[in-house]
CSV table of C-alpha atoms and ligand atoms in Angstrom, one decimal:
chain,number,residue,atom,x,y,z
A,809,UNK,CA,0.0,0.0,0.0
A,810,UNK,CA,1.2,3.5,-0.8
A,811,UNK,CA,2.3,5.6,2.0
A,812,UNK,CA,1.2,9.0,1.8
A,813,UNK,CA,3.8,11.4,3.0
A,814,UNK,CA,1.5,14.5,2.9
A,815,UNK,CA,-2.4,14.7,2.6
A,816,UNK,CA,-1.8,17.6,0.5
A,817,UNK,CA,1.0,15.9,-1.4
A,818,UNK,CA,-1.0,12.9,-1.6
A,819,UNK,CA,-3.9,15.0,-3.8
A,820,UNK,CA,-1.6,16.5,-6.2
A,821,UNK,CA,0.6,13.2,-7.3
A,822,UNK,CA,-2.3,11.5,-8.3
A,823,UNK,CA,-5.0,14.1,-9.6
A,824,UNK,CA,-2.0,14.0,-12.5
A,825,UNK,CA,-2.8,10.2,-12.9
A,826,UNK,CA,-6.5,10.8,-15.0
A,827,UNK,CA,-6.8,14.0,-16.6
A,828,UNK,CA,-9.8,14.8,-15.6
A,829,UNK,CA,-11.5,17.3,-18.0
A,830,UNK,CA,-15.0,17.4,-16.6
A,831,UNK,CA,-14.5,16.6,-12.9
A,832,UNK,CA,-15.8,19.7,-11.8
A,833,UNK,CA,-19.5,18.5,-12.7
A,834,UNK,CA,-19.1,14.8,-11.1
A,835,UNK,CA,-17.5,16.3,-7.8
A,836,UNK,CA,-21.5,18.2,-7.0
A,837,UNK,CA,-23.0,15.4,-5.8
A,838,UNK,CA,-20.2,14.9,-2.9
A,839,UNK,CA,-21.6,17.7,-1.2
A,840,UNK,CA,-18.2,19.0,-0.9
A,841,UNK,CA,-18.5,22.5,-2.1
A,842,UNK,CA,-15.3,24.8,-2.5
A,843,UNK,CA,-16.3,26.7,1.1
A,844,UNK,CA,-15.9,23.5,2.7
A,845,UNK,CA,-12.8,22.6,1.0
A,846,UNK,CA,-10.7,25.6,1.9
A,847,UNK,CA,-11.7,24.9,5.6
A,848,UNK,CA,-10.2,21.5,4.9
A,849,UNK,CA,-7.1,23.0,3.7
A,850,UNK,CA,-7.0,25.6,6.2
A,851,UNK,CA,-6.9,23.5,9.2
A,852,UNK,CA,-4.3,21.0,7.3
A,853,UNK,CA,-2.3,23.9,9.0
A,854,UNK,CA,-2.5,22.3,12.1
A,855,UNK,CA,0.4,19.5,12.1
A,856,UNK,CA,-1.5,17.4,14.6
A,857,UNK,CA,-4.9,17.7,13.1
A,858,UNK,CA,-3.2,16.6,9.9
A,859,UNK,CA,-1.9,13.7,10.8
A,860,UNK,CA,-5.2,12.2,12.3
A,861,UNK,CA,-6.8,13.5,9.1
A,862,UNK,CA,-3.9,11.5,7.3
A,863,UNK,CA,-4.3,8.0,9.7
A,864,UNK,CA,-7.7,8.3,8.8
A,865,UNK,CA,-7.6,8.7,5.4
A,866,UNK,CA,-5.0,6.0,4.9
A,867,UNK,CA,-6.9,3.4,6.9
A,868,UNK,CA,-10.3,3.8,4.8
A,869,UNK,CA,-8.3,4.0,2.2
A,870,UNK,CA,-6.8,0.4,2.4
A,871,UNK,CA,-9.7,-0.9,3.9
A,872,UNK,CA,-11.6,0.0,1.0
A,873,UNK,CA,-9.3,-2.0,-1.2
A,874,UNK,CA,-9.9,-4.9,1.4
A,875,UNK,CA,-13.2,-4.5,0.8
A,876,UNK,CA,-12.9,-5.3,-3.0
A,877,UNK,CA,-10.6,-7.9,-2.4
A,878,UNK,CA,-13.6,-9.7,-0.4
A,879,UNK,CA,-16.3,-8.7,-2.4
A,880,UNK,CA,-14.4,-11.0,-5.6
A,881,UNK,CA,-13.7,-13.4,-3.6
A,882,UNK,CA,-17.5,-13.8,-2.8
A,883,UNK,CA,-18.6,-13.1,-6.1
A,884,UNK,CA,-16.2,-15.4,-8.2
A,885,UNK,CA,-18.1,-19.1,-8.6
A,886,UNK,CA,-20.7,-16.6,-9.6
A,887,UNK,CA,-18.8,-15.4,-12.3
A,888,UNK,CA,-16.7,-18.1,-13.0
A,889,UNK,CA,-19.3,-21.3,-12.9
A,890,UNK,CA,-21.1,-19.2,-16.4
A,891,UNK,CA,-17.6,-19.1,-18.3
A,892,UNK,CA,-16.8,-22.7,-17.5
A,893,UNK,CA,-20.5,-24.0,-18.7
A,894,UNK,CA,-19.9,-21.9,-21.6
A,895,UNK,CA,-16.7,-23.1,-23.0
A,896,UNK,CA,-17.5,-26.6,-21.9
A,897,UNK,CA,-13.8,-28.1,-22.3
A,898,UNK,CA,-14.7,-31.2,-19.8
A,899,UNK,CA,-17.5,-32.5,-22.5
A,900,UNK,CA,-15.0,-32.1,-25.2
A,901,UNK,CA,-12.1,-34.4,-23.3
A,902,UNK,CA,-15.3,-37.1,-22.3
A,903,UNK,CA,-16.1,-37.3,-26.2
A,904,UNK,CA,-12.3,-37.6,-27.2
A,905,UNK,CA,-12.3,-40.4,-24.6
A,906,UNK,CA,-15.3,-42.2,-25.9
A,907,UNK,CA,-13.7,-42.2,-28.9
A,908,UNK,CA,-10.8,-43.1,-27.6
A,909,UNK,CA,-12.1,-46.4,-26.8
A,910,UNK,CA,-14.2,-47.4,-29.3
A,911,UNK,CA,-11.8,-46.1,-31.9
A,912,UNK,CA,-8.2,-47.1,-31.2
A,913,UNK,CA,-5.9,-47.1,-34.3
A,914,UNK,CA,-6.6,-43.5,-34.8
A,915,UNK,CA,-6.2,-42.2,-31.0
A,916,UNK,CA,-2.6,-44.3,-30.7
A,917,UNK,CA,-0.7,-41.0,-31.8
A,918,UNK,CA,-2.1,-38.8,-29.6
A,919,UNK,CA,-1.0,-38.2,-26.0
A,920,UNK,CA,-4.0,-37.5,-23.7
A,921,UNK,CA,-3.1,-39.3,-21.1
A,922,UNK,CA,-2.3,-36.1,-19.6
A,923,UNK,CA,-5.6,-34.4,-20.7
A,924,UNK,CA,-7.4,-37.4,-19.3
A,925,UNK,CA,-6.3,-37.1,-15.6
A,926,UNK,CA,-7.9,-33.5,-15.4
A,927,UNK,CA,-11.0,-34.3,-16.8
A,928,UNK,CA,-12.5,-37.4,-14.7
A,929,UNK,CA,-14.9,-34.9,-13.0
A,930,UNK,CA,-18.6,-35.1,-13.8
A,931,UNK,CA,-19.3,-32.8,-16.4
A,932,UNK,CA,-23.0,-33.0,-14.7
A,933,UNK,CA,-25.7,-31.5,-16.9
A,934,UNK,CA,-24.2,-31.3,-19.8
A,935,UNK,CA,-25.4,-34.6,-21.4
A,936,UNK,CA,-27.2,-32.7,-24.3
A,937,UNK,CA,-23.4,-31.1,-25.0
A,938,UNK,CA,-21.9,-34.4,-25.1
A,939,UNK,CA,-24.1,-36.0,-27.5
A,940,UNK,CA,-23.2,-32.7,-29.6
A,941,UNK,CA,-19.5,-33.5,-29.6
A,942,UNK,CA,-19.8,-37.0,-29.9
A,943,UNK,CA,-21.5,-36.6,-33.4
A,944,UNK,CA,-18.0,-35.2,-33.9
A,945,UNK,CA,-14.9,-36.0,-35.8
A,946,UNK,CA,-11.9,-36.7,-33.9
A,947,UNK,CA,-9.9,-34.2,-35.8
A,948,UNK,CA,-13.0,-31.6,-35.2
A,949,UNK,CA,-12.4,-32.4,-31.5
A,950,UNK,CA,-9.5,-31.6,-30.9
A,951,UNK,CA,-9.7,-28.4,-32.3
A,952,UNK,CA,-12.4,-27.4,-30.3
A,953,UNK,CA,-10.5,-28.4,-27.5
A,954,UNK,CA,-8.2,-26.3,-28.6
A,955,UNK,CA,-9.4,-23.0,-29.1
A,956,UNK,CA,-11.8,-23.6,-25.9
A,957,UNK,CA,-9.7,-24.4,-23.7
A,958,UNK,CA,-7.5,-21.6,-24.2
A,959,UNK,CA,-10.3,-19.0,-24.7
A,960,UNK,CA,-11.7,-20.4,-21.1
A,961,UNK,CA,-8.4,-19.5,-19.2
A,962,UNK,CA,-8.3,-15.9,-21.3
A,963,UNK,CA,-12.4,-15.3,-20.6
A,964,UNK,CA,-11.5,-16.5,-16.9
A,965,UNK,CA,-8.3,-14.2,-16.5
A,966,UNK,CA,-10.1,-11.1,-18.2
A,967,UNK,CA,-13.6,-11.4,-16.5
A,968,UNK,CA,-11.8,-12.1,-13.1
A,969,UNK,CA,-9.8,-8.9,-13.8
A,970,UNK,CA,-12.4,-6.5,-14.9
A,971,UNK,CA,-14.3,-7.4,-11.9
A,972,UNK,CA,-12.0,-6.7,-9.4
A,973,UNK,CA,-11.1,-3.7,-11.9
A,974,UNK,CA,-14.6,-2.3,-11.5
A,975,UNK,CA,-15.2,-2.7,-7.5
A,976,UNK,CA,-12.3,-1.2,-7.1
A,977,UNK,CA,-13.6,1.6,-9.4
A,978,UNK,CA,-17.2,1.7,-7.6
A,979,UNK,CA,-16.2,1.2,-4.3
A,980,UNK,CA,-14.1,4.1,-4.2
A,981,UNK,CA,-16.7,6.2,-5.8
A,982,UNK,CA,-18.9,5.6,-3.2
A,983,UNK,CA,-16.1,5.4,-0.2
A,984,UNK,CA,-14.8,8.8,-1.3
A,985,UNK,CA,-17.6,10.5,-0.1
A,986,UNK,CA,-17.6,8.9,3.2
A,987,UNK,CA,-14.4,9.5,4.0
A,988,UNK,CA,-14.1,13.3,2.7
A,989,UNK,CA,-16.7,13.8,5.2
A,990,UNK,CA,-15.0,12.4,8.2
A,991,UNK,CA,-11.9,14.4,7.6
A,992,UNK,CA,-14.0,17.5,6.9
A,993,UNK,CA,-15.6,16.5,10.4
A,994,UNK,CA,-12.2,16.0,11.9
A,995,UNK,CA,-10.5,18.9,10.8
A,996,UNK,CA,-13.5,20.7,12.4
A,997,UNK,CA,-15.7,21.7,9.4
A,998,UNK,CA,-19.2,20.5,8.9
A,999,UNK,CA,-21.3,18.7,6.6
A,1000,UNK,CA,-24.9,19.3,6.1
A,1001,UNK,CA,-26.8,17.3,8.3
A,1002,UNK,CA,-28.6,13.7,7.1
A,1003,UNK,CA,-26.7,13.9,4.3
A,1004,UNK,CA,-26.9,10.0,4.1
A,1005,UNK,CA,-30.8,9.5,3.3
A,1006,UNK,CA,-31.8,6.3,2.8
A,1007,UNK,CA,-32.9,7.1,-1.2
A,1008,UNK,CA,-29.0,7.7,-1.4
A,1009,UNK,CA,-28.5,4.2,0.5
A,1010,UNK,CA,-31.0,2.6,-2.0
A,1011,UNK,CA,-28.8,4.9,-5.0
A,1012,UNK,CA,-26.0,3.6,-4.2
A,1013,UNK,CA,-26.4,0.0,-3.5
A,1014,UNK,CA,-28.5,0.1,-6.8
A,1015,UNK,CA,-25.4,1.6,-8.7
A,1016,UNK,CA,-23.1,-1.3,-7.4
A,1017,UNK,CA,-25.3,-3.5,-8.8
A,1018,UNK,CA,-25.1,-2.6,-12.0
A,1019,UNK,CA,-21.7,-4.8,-12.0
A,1020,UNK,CA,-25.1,-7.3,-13.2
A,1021,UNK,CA,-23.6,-6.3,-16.6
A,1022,UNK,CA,-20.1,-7.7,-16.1
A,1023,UNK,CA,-21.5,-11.4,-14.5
A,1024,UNK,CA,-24.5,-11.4,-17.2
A,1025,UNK,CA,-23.3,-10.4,-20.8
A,1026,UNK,CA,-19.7,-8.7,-20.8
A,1027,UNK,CA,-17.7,-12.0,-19.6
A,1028,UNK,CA,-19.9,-13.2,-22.6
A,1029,UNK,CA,-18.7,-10.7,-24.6
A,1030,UNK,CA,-15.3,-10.8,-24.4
A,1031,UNK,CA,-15.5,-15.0,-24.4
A,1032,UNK,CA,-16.7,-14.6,-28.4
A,1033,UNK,CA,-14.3,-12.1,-29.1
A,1034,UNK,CA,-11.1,-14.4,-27.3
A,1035,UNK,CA,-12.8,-17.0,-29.3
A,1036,UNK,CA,-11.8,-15.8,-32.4
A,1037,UNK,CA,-8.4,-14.4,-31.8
A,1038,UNK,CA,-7.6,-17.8,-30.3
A,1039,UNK,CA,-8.4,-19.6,-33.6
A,1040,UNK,CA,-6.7,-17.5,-35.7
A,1041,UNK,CA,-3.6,-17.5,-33.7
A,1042,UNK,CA,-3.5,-21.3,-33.2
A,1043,UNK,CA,-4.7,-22.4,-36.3
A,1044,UNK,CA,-1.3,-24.1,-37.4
A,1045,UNK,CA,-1.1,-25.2,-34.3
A,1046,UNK,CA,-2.0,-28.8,-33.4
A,1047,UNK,CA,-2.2,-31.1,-30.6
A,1048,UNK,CA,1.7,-32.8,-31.5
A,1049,UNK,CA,2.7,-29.4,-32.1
A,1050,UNK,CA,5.6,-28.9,-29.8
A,1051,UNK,CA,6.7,-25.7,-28.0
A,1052,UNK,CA,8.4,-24.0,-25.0
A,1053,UNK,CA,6.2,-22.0,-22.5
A,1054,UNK,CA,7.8,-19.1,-23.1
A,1055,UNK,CA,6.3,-19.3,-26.8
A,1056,UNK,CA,3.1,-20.8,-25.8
A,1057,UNK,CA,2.4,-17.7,-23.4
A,1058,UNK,CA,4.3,-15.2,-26.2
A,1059,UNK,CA,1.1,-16.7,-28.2
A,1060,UNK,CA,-1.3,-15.6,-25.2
A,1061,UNK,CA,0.2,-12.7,-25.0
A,1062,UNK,CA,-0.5,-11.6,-28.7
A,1063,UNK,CA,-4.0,-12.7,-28.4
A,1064,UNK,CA,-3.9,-10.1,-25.6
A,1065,UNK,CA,-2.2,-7.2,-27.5
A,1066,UNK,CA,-5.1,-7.3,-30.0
A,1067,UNK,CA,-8.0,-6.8,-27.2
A,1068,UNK,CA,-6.4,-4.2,-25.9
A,1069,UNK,CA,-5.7,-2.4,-29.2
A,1070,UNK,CA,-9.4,-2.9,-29.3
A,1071,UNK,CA,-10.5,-1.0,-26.0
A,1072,UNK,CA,-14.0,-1.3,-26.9
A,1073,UNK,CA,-14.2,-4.8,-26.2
A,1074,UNK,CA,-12.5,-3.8,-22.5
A,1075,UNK,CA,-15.6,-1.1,-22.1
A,1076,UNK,CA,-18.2,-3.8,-23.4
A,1077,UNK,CA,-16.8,-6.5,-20.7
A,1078,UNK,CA,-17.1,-3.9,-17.6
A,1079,UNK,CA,-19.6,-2.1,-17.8
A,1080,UNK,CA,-23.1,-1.0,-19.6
A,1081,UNK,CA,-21.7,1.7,-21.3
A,1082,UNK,CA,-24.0,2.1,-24.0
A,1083,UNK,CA,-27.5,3.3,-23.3
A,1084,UNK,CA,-29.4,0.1,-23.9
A,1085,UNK,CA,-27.4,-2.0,-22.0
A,1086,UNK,CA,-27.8,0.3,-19.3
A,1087,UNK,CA,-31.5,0.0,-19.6
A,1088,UNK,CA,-31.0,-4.0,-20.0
A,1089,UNK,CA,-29.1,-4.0,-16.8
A,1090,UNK,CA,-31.8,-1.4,-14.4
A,1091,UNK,CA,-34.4,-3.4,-15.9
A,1092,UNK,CA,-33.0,-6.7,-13.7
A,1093,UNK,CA,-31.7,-5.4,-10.9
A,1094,UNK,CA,-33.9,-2.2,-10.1
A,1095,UNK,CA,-36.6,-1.9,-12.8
A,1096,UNK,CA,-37.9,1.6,-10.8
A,1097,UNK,CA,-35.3,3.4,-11.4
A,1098,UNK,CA,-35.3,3.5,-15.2
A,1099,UNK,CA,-37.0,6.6,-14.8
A,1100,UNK,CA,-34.1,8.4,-12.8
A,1101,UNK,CA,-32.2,8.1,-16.1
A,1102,UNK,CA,-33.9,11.0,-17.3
A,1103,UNK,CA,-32.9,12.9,-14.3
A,1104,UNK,CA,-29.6,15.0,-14.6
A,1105,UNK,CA,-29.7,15.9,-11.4
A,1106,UNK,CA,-30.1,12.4,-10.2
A,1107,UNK,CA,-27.3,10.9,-8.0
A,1108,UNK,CA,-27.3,7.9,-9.8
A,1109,UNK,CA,-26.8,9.5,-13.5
A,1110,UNK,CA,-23.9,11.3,-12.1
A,1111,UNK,CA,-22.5,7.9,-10.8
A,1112,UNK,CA,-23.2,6.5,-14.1
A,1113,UNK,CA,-21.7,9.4,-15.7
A,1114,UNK,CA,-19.0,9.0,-13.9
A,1115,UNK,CA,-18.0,5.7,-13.8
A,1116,UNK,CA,-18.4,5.8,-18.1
A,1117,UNK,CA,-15.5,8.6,-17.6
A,1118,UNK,CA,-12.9,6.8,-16.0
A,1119,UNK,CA,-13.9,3.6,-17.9
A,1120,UNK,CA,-13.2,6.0,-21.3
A,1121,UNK,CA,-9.7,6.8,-19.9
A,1122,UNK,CA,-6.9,5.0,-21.2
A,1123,UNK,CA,-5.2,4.8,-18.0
A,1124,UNK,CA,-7.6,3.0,-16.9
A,1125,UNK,CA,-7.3,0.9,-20.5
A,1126,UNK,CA,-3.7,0.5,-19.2
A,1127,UNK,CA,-4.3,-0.7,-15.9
A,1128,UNK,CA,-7.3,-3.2,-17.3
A,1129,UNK,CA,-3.3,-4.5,-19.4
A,1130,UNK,CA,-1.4,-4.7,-16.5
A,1131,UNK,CA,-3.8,-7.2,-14.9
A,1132,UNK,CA,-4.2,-9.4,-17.8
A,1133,UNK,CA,-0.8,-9.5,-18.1
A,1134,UNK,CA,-0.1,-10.5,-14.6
A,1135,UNK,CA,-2.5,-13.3,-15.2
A,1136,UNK,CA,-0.8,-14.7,-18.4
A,1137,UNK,CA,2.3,-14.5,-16.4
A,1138,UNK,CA,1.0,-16.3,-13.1
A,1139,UNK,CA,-0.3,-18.9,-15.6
A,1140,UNK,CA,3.1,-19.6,-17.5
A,1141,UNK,CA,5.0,-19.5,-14.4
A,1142,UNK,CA,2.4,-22.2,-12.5
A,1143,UNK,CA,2.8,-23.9,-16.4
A,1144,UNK,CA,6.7,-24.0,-15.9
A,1145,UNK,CA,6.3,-24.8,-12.5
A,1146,UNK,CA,4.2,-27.9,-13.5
A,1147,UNK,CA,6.0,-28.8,-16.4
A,1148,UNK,CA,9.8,-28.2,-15.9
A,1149,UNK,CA,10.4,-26.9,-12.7
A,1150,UNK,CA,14.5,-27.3,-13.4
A,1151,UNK,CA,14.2,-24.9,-15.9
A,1152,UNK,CA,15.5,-26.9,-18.9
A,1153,UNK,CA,16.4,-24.2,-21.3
A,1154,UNK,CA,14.5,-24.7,-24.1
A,1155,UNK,CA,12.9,-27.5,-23.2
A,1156,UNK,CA,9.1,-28.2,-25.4
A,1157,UNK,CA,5.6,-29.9,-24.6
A,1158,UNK,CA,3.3,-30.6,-26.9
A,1159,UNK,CA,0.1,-28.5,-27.6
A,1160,UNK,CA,-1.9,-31.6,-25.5
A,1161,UNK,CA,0.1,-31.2,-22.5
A,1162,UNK,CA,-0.4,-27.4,-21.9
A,1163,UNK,CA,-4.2,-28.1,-22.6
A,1164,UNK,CA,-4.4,-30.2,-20.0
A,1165,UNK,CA,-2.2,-27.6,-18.1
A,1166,UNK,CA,-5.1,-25.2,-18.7
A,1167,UNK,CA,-7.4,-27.6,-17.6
A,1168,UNK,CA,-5.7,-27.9,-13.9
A,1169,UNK,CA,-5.0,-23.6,-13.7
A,1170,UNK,CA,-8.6,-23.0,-15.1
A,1171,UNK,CA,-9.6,-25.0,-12.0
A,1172,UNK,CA,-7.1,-22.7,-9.9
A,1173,UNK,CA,-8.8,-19.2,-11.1
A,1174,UNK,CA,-12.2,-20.4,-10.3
A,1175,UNK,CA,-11.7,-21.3,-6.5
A,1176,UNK,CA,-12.0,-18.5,-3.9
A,1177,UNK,CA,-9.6,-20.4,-1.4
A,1178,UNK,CA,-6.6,-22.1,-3.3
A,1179,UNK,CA,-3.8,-19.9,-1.7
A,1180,UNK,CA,-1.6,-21.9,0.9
A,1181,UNK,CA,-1.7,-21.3,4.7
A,1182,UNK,CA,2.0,-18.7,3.9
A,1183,UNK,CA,-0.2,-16.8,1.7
A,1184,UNK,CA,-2.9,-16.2,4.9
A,1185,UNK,CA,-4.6,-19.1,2.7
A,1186,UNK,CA,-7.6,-16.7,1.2
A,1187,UNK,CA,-8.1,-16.1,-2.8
A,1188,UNK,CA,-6.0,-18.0,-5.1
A,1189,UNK,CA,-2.4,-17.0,-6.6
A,1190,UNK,CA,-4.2,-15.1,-10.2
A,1191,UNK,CA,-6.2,-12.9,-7.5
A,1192,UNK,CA,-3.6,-12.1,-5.4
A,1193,UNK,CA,-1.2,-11.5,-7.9
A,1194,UNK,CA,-3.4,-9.0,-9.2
A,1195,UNK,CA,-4.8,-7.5,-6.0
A,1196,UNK,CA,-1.0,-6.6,-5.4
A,1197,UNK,CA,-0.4,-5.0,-8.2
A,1198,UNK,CA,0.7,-1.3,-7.9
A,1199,UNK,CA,-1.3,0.1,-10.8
A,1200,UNK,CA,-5.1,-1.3,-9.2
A,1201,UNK,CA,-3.7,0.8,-5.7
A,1202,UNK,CA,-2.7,4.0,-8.1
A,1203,UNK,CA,-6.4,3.4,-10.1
A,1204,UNK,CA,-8.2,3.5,-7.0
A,1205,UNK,CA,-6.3,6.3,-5.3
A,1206,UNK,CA,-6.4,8.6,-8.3
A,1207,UNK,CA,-10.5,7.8,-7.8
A,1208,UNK,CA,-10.0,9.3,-3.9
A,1209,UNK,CA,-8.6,12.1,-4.6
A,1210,UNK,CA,-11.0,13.1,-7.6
A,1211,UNK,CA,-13.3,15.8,-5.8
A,1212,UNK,CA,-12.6,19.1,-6.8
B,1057,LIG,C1,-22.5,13.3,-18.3
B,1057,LIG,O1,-21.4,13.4,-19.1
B,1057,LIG,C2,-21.7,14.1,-20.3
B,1057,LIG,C3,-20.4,14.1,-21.2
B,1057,LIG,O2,-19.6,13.0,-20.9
B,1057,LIG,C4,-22.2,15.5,-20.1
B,1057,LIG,O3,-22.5,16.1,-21.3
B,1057,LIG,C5,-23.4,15.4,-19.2
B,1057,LIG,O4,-23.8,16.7,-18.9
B,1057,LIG,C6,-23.1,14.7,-18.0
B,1057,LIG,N1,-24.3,14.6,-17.1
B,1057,LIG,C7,-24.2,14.8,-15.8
B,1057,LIG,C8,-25.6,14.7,-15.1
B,1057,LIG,O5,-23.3,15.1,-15.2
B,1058,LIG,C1,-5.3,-25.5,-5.8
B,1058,LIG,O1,-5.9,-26.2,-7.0
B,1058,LIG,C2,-5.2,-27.2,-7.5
B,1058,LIG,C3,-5.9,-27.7,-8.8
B,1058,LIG,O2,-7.3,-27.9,-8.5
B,1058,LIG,C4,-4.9,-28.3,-6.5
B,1058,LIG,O3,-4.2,-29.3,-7.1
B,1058,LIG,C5,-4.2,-27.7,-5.3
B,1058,LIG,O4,-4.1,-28.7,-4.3
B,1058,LIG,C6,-5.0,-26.5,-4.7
B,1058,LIG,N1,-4.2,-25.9,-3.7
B,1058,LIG,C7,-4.7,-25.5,-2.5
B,1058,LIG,C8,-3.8,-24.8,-1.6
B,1058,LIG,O5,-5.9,-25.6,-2.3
């Protein structure tokens, strides 16, 4: 966590992070006018004052991020158990078995023993999709093995990402507010009085739920479009091919580059930003409020309004990148790990080994408590590696310090 050497300090170094253009109009709703502001600063004059204003800012601060750290944790079978019926790599591996059997000669050449191993778990309810692959060539199989079990680690690491990406992004919205008027409070200004109605309650809890979009349709979204980049990219490549995983992540890693080139896909995947998916998304979580849409006035457009900014922003494009990334790299390094952990130079696996790789990490991304007991044995090592990363703590205090 950052260490802020000076609350005033603090403000400047990362108000230069987002260049905010319009912030003036989003900053109303805070209640925080420019009177009660210059108190702030004024008492800052006080050294003790100061540093309890500082304390407490720096504690709500990194609770907040604790906060979102939880809240994925809680929400990730929800968001993961979709993806993994969606790309349904387990039916795949049981119709390549069946074939397997009652068609030797032409599975001799190919190695799935390892594949096999990882995919012994029911694949409960999903008979129908079975009977679909089944009807299947062997060649047509594979392939689809292919290019969904790489897309399903991808849709897992992106989805996973933007959701933590996006708490982090409403969460300190919302916790801004609260915690400029403690210090306000502490440094012995006021702030009007009830300010927290329970319409602003019902606001705001309706405004986190608009992450409905992400679990519902933008994993979705992004899923169709890794779908495609994957088959392109790997379309030479087939299950004997044999490479290092340093190439085989290179590969991911491309795949990644053209997403991001493409930020709209990023915007589509967190959040409704165009107007009818808005609507879509009110009209399942909180139907009565599709009338405040019309409202400018209303806290919850300028919430909205706000939260389409930063989304816009390509810092926050580049911080949506760094996460990815992290995940590609956690995945290659639990892939080396796995598969030559004496770090052979140049050592190669074939395609069907680092499927069946995928198979095991997919299974690691999903599960909200897969860390060991050193870790403090919550989340699992993609989470955490991203949860630590400097650029979500920069993203979320550049959020903070966005009122004026
Ligand atoms: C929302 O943002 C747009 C521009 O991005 C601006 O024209 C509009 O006035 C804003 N609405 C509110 C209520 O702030
Ligand atoms: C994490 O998941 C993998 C694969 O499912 C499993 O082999 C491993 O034991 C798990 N680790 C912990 C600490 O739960």
């Amino acid at each position: 966590m950052p260490v802020f050497p000076t609350l005033a300090a603090f403000f400047r170094r990362h108000k230069k992070k987002l260049l905010w253009t319009s912030a003036v109009g989003f900053s109303l709703y805070l209640l925080v006018n420019q009177f009660v502001i210059k108190r702030f600063r004024n008492f800052q004059n006080s050294l003790k004052q100061e540093l309890l204003v500082k304390e407490q800012i720096r504690r709500r601060f990194i609770q907040t991020q604790q906060d979102c750290y939880l809240t994925i944790l809680a929400l990730l079978p929800v968001l993961t158990q979709p993806v993994l019926n969606f790309l349904p790599t387990e039916a795949i591996t049981s119709a390549l078995k069946r074939k397997k059997n009652t068609n030797k000669e032409m599975s001799d050449s190919l190695t799935t023993e390892n594949l096999m191993a990882h995919s012994s778990q029911d694949i409960g309810g999903s008979t129908s999709d079975l009977s679909v692959f089944l009807s299947k060539s062997k060649l047509e199989l594979w392939h689809d093995l292919k290019v969904k079990s790489i897309s399903r680690m991808l849709a897992l690491i992106y989805s996973s990402a933007g959701l933590l990406l996006l708490t982090r992004l409403q969460l300190n919205i919302l916790a801004r507010k609260a915690y400029l008027e403690s210090a306000i409070v502490m440094a012995g200004g006021s702030v009007p009085q009830n300010s927290q109605s329970s319409f602003d309650y019902f606001i705001e809890q309706s405004y986190l739920s608009l992450s409905w979009w992400l679990l519902n349709h933008g994993w979705m979204r992004v899923a169709n479009g890794l779908e495609t980049l994957v088959e392109s990219k790997f379309k030479e490549i087939t299950p004997k091919t044999e490479m290092t995983v340093e190439t085989f992540t290179q590969m991911l890693s491309e795949i990644n580059a053209g997403v991001i080139a493409d930020g709209q896909l990023v915007k589509n995947l967190l959040f409704p930003t165009e107007y009818d998916s808005l609507i879509e998304t009110l009209m399942n979580t909180n139907p009565e409020l599709v009338n405040e849409l019309e409202n400018k006035e209303s806290n919850l457009v300028k919430l909205i309004n706000e939260t389409n900014f930063i989304i816009a922003n390509d810092f926050t494009l580049h911080v949506f990148s760094s996460l990815v990334r992290s995940g590609v790299d956690t995945l290659g390094d639990s892939i080396s790990v796995a598969l030559n952990p004496d770090n052979v130079p140049g050592r190669v696996h074939k395609l069907a080994t680092f499927l069946a790789q995928l198979s095991v990490q997919s299974s690691v991304i999903c599960d909200p408590q897969n860390a060991s007991e050193d870790e403090a044995g919550t989340g699992n090592i993609y989470i955490n590696n991203f949860n630590d990363l400097d650029e979500l703590d920069e993203f979320s205090a550049s959020i903070y310090s966005n009122f004026e």
